[in-house]
XYZ file of C-alpha atoms in Angstrom:
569
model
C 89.204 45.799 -25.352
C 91.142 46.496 -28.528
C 90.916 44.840 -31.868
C 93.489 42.038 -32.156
C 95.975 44.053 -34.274
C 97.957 47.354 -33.087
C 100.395 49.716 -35.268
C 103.752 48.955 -33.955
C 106.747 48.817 -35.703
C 108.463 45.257 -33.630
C 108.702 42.531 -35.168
C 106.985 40.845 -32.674
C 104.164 40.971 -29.809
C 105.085 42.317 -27.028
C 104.764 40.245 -23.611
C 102.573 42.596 -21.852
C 100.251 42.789 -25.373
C 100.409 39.408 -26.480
C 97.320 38.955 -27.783
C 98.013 41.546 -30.203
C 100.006 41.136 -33.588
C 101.675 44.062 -34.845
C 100.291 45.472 -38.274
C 103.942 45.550 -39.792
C 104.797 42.034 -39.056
C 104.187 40.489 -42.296
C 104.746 43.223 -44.597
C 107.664 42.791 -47.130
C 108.661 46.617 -48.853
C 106.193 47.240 -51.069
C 106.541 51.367 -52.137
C 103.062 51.673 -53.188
C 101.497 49.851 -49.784
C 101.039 52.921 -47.547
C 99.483 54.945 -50.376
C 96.154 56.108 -51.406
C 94.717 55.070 -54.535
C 95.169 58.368 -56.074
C 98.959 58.761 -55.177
C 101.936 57.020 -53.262
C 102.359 59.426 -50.621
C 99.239 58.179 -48.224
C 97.905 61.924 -48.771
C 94.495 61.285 -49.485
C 91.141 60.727 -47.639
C 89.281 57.333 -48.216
C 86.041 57.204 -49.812
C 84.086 54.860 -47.774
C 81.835 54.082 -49.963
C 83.999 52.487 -52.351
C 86.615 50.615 -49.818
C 84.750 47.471 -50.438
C 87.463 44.231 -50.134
C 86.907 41.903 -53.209
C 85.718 38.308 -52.588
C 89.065 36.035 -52.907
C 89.458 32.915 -53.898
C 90.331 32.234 -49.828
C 86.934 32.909 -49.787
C 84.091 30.199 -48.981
C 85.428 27.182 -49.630
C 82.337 25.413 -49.549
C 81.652 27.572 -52.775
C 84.831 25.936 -54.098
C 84.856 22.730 -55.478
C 87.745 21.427 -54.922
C 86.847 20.838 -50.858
C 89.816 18.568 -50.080
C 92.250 20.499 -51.834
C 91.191 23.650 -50.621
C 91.218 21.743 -47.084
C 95.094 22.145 -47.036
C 94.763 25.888 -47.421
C 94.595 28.678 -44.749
C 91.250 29.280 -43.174
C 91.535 32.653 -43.662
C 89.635 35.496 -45.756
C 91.359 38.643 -47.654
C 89.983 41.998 -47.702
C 91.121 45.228 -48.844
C 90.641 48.920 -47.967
C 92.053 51.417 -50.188
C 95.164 51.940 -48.803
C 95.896 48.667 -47.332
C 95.600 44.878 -47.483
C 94.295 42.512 -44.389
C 94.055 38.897 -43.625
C 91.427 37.841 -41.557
C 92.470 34.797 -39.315
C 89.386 32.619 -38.834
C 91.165 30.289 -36.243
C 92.569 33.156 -34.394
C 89.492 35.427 -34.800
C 92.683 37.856 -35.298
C 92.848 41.233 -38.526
C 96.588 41.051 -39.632
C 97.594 43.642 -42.288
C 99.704 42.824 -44.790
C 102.094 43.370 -48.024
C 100.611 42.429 -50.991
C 103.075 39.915 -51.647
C 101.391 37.907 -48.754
C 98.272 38.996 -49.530
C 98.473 37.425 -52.784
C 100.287 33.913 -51.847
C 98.922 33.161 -48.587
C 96.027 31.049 -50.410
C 98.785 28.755 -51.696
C 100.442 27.972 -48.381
C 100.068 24.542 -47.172
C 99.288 23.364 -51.037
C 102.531 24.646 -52.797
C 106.292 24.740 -51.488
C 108.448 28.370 -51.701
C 109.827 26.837 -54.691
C 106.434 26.513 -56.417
C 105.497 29.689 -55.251
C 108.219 31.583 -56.730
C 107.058 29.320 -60.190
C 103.487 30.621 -59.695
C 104.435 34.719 -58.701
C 107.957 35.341 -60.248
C 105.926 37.573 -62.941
C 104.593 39.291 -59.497
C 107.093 39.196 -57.486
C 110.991 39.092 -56.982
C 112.065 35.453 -56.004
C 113.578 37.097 -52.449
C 110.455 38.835 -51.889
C 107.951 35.757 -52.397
C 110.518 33.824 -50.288
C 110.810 36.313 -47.226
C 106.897 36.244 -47.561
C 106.521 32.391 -47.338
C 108.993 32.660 -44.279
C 106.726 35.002 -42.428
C 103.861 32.993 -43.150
C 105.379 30.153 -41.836
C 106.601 31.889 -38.546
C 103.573 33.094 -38.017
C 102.139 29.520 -38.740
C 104.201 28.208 -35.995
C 104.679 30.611 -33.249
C 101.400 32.558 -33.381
C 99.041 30.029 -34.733
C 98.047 32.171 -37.507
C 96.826 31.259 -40.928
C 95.856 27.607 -40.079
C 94.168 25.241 -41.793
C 91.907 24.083 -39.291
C 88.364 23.717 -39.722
C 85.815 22.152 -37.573
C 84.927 18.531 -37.998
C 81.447 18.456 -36.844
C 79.106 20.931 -36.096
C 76.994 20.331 -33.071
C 75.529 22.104 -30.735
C 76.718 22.757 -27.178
C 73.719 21.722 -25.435
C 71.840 17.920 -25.220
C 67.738 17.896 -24.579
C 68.646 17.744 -20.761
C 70.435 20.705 -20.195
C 68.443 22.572 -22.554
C 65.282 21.378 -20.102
C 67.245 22.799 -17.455
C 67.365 25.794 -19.284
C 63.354 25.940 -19.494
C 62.586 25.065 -16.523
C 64.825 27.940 -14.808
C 66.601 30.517 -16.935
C 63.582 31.986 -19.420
C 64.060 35.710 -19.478
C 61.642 37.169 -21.562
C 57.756 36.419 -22.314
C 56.446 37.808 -25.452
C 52.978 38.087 -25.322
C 51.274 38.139 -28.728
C 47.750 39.772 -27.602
C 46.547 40.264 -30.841
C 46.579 39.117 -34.503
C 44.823 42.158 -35.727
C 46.081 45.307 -37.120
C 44.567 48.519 -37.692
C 47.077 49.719 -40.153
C 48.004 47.508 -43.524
C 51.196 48.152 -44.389
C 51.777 47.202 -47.473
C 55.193 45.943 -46.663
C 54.304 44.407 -43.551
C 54.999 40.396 -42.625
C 51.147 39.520 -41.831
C 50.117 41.549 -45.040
C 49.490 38.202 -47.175
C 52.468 38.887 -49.689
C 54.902 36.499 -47.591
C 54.203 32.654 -48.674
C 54.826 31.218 -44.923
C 53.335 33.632 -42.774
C 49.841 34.597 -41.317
C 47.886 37.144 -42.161
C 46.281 39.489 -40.208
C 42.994 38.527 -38.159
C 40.774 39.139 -35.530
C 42.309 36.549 -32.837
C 42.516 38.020 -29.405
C 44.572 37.040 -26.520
C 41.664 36.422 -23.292
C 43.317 37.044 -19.812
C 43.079 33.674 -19.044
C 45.490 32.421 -21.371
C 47.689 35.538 -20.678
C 47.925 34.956 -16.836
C 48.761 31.578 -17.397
C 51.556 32.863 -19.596
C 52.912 34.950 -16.924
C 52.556 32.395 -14.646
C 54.442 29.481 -16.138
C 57.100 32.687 -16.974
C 57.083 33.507 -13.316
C 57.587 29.418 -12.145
C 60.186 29.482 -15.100
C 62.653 32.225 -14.467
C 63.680 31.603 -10.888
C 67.720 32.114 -11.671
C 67.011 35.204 -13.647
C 67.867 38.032 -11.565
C 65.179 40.348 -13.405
C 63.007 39.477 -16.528
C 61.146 40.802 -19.640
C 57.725 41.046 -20.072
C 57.101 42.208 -23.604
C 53.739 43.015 -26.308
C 53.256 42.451 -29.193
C 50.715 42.054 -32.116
C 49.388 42.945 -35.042
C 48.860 46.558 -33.239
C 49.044 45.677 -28.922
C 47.279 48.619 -28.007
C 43.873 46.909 -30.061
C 44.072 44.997 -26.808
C 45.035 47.809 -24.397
C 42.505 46.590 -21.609
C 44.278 42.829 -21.450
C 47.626 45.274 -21.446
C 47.093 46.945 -18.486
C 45.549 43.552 -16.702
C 48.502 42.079 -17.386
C 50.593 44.752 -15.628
C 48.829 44.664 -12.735
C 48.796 40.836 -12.783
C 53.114 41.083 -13.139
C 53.369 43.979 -10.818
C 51.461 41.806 -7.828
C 53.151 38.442 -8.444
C 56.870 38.956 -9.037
C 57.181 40.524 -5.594
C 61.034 42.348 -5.410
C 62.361 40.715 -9.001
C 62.426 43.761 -11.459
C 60.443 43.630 -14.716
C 61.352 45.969 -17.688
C 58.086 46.152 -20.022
C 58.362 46.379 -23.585
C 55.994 47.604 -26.677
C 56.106 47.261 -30.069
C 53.063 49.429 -31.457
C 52.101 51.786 -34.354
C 51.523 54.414 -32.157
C 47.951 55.367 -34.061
C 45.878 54.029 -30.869
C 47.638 56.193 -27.766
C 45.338 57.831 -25.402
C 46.109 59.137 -21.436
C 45.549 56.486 -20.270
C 48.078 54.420 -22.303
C 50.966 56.812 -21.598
C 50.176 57.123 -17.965
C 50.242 53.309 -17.664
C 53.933 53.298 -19.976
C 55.491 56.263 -18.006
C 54.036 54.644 -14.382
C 55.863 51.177 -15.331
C 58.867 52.594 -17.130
C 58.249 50.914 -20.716
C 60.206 50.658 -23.004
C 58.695 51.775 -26.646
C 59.748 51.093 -30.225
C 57.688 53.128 -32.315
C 56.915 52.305 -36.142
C 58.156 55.511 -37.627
C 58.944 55.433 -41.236
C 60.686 59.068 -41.717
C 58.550 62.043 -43.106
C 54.780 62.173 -44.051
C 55.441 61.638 -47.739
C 57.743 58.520 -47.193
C 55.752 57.275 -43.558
C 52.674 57.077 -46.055
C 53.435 55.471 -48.615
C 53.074 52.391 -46.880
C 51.744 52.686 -43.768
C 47.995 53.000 -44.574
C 44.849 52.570 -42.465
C 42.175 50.012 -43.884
C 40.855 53.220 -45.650
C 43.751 53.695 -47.342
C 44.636 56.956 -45.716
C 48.226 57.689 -44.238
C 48.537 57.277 -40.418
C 51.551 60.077 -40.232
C 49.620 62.766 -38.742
C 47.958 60.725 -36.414
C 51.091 59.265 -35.232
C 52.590 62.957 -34.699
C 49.399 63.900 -32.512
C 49.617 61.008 -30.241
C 53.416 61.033 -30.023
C 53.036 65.057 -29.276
C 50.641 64.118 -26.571
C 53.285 61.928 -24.832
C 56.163 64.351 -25.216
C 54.178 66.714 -23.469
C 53.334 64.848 -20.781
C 56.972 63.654 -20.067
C 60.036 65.116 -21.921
C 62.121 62.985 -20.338
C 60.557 59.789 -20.908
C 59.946 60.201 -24.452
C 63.523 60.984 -25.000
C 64.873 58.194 -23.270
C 62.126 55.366 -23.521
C 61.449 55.828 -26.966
C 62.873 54.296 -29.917
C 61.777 54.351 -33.291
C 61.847 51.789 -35.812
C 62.887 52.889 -39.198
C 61.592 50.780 -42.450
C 64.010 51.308 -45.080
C 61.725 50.773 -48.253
C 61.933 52.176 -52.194
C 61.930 54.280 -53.456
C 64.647 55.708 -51.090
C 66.047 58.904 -50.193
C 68.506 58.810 -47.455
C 68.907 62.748 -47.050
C 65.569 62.883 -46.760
C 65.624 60.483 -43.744
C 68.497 62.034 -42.119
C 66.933 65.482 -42.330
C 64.261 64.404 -40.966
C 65.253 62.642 -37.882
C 68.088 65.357 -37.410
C 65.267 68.233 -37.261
C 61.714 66.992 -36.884
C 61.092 67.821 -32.877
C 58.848 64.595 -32.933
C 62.043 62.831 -33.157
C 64.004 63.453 -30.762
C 64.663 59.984 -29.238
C 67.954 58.355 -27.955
C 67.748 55.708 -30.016
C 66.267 54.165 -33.346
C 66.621 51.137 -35.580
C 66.666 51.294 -38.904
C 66.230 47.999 -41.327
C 65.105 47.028 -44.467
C 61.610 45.620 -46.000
C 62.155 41.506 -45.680
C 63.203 40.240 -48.795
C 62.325 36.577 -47.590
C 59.329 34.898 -49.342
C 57.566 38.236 -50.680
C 56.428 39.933 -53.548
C 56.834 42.875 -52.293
C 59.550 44.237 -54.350
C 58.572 42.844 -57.705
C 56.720 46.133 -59.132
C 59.962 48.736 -58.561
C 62.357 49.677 -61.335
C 66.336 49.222 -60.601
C 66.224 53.744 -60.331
C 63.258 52.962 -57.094
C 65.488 50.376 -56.043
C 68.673 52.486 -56.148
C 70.148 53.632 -52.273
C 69.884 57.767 -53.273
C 72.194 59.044 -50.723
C 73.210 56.224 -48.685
C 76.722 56.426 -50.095
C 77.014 60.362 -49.178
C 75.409 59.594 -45.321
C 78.174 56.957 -44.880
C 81.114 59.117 -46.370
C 79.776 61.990 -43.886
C 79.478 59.578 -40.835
C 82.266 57.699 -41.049
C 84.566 60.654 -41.664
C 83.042 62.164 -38.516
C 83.862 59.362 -36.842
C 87.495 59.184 -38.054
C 87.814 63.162 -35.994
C 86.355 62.074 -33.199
C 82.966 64.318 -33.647
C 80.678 61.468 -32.533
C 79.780 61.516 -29.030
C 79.452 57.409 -28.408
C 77.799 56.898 -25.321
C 74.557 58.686 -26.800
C 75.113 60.599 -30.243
C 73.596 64.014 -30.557
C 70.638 64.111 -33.093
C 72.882 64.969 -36.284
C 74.199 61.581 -35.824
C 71.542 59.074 -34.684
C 70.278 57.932 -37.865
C 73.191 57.686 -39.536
C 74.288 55.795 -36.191
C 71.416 53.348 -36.878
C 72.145 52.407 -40.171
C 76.542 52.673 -40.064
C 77.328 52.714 -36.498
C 75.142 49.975 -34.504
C 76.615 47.458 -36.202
C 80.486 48.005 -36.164
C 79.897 48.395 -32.043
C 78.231 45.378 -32.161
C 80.724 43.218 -34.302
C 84.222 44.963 -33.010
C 84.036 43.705 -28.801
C 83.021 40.211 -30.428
C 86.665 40.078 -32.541
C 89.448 38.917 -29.986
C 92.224 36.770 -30.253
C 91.007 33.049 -28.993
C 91.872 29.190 -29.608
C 91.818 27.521 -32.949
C 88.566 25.586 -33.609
C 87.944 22.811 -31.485
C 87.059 19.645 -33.298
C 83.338 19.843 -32.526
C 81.760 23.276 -32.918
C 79.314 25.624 -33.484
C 78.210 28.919 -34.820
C 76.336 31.650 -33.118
C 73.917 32.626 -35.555
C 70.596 30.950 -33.480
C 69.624 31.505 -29.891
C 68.898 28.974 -27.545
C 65.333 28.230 -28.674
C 62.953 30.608 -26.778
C 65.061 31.660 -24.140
C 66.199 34.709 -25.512
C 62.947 35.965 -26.353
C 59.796 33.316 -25.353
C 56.661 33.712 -27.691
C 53.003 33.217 -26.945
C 50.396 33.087 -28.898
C 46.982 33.807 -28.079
C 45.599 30.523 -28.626
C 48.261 29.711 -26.250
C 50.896 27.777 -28.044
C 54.638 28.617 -27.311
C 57.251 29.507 -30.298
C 60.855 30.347 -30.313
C 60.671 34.155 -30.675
C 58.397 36.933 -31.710
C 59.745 36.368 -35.534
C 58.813 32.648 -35.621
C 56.038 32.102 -38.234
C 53.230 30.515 -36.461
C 51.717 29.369 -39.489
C 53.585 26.486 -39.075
C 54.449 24.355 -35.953
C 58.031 24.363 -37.124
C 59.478 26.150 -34.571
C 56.280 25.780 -31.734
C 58.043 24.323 -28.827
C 55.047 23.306 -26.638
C 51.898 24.567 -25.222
C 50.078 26.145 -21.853
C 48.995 22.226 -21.011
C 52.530 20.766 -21.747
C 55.131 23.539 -21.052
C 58.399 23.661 -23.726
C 59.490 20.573 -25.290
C 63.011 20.627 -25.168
C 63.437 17.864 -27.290
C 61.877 19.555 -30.100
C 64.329 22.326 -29.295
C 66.844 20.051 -30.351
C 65.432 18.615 -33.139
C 65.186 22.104 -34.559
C 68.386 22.835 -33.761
C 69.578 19.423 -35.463
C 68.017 20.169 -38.657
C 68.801 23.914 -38.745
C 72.440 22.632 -38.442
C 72.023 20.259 -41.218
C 70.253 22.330 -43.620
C 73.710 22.559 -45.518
C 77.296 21.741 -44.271
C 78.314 25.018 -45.314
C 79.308 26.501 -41.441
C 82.268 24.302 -41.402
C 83.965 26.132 -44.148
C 82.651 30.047 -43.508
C 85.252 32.851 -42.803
C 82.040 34.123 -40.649
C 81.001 31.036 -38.518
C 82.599 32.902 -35.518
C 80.143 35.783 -36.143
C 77.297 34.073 -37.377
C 74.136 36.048 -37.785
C 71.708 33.345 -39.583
C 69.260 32.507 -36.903
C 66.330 29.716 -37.301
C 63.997 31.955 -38.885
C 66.078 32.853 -41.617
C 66.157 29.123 -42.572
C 62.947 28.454 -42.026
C 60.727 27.699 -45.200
C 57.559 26.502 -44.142
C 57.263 23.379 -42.168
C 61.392 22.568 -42.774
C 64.320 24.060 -42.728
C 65.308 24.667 -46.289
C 69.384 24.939 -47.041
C 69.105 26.876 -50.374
C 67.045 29.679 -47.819
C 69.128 29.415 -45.158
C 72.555 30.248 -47.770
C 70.771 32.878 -49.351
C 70.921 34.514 -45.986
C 74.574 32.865 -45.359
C 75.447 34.853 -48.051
C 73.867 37.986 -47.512
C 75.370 37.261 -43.976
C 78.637 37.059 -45.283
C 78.623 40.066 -47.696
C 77.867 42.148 -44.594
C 80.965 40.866 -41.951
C 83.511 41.439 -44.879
C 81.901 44.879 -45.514
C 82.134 45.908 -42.010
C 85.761 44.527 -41.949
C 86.456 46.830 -44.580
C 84.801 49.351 -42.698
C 86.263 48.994 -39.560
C 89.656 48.514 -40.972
C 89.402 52.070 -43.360
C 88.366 54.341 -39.755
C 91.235 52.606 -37.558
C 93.898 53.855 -40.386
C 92.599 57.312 -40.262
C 91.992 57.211 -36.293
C 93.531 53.960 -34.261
C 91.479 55.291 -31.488
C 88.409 55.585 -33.042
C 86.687 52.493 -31.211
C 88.442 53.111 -27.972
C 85.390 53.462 -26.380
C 84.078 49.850 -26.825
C 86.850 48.461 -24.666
C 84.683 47.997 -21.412
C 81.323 46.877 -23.526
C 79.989 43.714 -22.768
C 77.629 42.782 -24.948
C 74.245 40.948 -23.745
């Protein structure tokens, strides 16, 4: 699969690569266009830390005012590296690059004639130039159905409360038990640590394996067209319940028969003993690890109920398990990364470049929730400041631009910088393809179909929509043990989470939508000032990696060659 744009110098897609548009096909000369910003002759290397595209005014137009004016207008959003200018077709889900002459009038098409236009830019502009631009537009307009001004009229959801039951009764994937509420850690940072408004906090609530074997039976009776499934733990800190663990493996082992189960763990790490690696290496698990760099950073935050650091512990337990398998710690380990101030991104990458501890496949790395917390309100702006960031992204991305990234699996100089720079450009660059305008009812992406994607279960035996879902509220609970998921509370959830603003009908990013229910949630609602905060932050992000995409592929067309066969799940 390639992006939907290729460096050609025809005036026109080809038959056999119709999908794609050229990159010169609606540039008009422009001398300075191929340059860098330090010089004309296109000599220079990009900085990527500063190719950030500026916010036009073809920006959100439900930020606009003027909505039925700005109705008539492309729905389209402008971006720029810094060599080069890009129109991103919403309609199209097409990149097209362009002179700046188009980059600069295209918000005007469909509101003011070539006449007006040449009024508007003939301080700009020549009046041939502006004209030849308005003609390309237009073309494209009408052959390619590029830069249209079609949005959405409604926005509803694909499913009604009987297909969605359909869904539940057949098609669940994954079961997340929750077997504990406690923790022995309290990280200061952490979602049950009592500094987010709408969330629990930590206590001593157990899961019994009476509720959990009903779980995995109703996930069992509830999964038939799933040709494997997920059974997954989670807490507070699992392994505080690592009896009702291994029960529960045995239980799924002797009652799925043939059907494969993966296992999954999310767990501090503090509390592994033989026995708990024998029973993850024996079943294959796979592990994400809370692992917040070095000792000095790890401890800042995550601190026993002593308030002692929980680093060196961690390093014992995790040596243990290397040395009983190499293998599977490299492969079925993952580490989760907390990104939390004051930073020091060279300090990170050293680590996880060098430390033998961490040499793991894979890792995530994400930042502290800024959602309902106090959490930051003690830092200065200097603690808040990204030291380094900048200079690991220059380094990356440029490594990526000469192909010194193995993609399949990057070697160890390159996985954390992979976490934070890489992870999500492969995820966002298979999803951009040439497809239909809008259709008059739509919908974005952002939320999953409520608890199929990853089924939560308390231990008090109440059902919620994923792992995430505050259960401080009943907000998003969708049923029980006794009455099995509600899908018409599904629906009603995904009714108000729609309506929480209008806003998706007018976003350049409703085709990659990232805002799921539990970043609208506030409480027991949906709140639509929360859920555009995170619209926004949303938003900031896709044009950022746009930028960032669009920057490597001038260097190095090829550079995401190797996403062409992904599918993404």
């Amino acid at each position: 699969m390639k992006l939907p744009i290729h460096e050609s110098q025809e005036l026109s897609p080809s038959k056999e690569d119709s999908n794609l548009i050229p990159l010169e096909q609606l540039q008009v000369t422009d001398s300075q266009e191929s340059g860098c910003s330090s010089c004309s002759s296109g000599c220079g290397t990009p900085s990527f830390s500063s190719a950030i595209e500026k916010e036009s005014s073809g920006g959100f137009i439900g930020e606009l005012g003027d909505r039925e004016r700005d109705l008539r207008r492309p729905f389209t959003h402008k971006f720029k590296t810094e060599r080069q200018s890009y129109v991103y077709d919403v309609n199209t889900d097409r990149i097209i690059q362009v002179s700046s002459v188009v980059y600069d009038i295209i918000d005007d098409f469909g509101v003011l004639s070539a006449t007006d236009m040449i009024d508007k830019y003939g301080v700009q502009y020549a009046s041939d130039e502006i004209r030849v631009a308005y003609d390309m537009i237009e073309t494209a307009n009408r052959d390619e159905n590029l830069f249209s001004n079609n949005h959405p009229s409604e926005i509803l959801y694909p499913l009604d409360a009987q297909s969605l039951q359909r869904l539940y009764d057949e098609d669940v994937r994954t079961l997340c038990l929750g077997v504990t509420e406690q923790c022995n850690l309290r990280c200061s940072y952490c979602t049950f640590s009592g500094t987010y408004e709408f969330h629990r906090a930590h206590n001593s609530t157990f899961m019994d394996f009476d509720t959990a074997r009903r779980g995995i039976d109703f996930f069992k009776q509830h999964s038939i067209l799933c040709d494997y499934v997920n059974l997954t733990f989670y807490g507070g800190e699992p392994l505080l319940n690592a009896s009702l663990i291994k029960e529960c493996v045995e239980y799924a082992n002797s009652i799925f028969g043939r059907k494969r189960i993966e296992y999954h763990m999310t767990t501090n790490a503090t509390l592994i003993n033989d026995e708990i690696c024998k029973m993850w290496i024996d079943n294959d698990f796979k592990i994400m690890v809370s692992l917040d760099g070095p000792k000095e950073m790890h401890d800042r935050y995550r601190l026993n109920g002593a308030n002692r650091g929980s680093f060196d512990k961690i390093a014992q337990n995790l040596k243990k398990l290397r040395d009983m398998s190499p293998d599977y710690y490299r492969n079925n380990l993952k580490f989760g990364v907390v990104l939390s101030p004051p930073y020091d991104f060279e300090d990170l990458n050293d680590f996880f470049t060098h430390d033998p501890l961490a040499d793991v496949r894979t890792m995530r790395a994400s930042g502290v929730d800024s959602q309902d917390t106090t959490f930051f309100h003690d830092f200065t702006e200097e603690e808040l400041d990204d030291k380094g960031r900048d200079e690991l992204k220059d380094k990356y991305f440029r490594d990526l631009i000469q192909n010194n990234i193995r993609h399949d699996r990057p070697e160890r100089e390159h996985r954390f910088m992979h976490a934070l720079f890489g992870e999500g450009l492969e995820k966002l660059i298979p999803t951009i393809k040439a497809t239909n305008p809008f259709p008059e009812v739509y919908h974005p992406g952002g939320i999953c179909v409520p608890g199929l994607k990853t089924l939560f279960l308390t231990p008090g035996g109440d059902f919620f929509t994923c792992e995430k879902s505050s259960t401080a509220s009943d907000l998003l609970r969708l049923g029980n043990l006794e009455t099995g998921l509600d899908a018409i509370k599904g629906m009603a959830n995904i009714e108000s989470y729609s309506h929480a603003h209008d806003g998706c009908r007018y976003c350049y990013a409703s085709r990659h939508c990232g805002t799921c229910f539990v970043k609208a949630s506030a409480g027991e609602e949906f709140d639509g000032a929360v859920k555009m905060d995170n619209c926004n932050n949303h938003r900031a992000g896709f044009r950022q990696e746009l930028t960032d995409i669009m920057t490597i592929m001038e260097e190095n067309p090829g550079a995401f060659d190797h996403l062409k066969d992904v599918t993404l799940i």
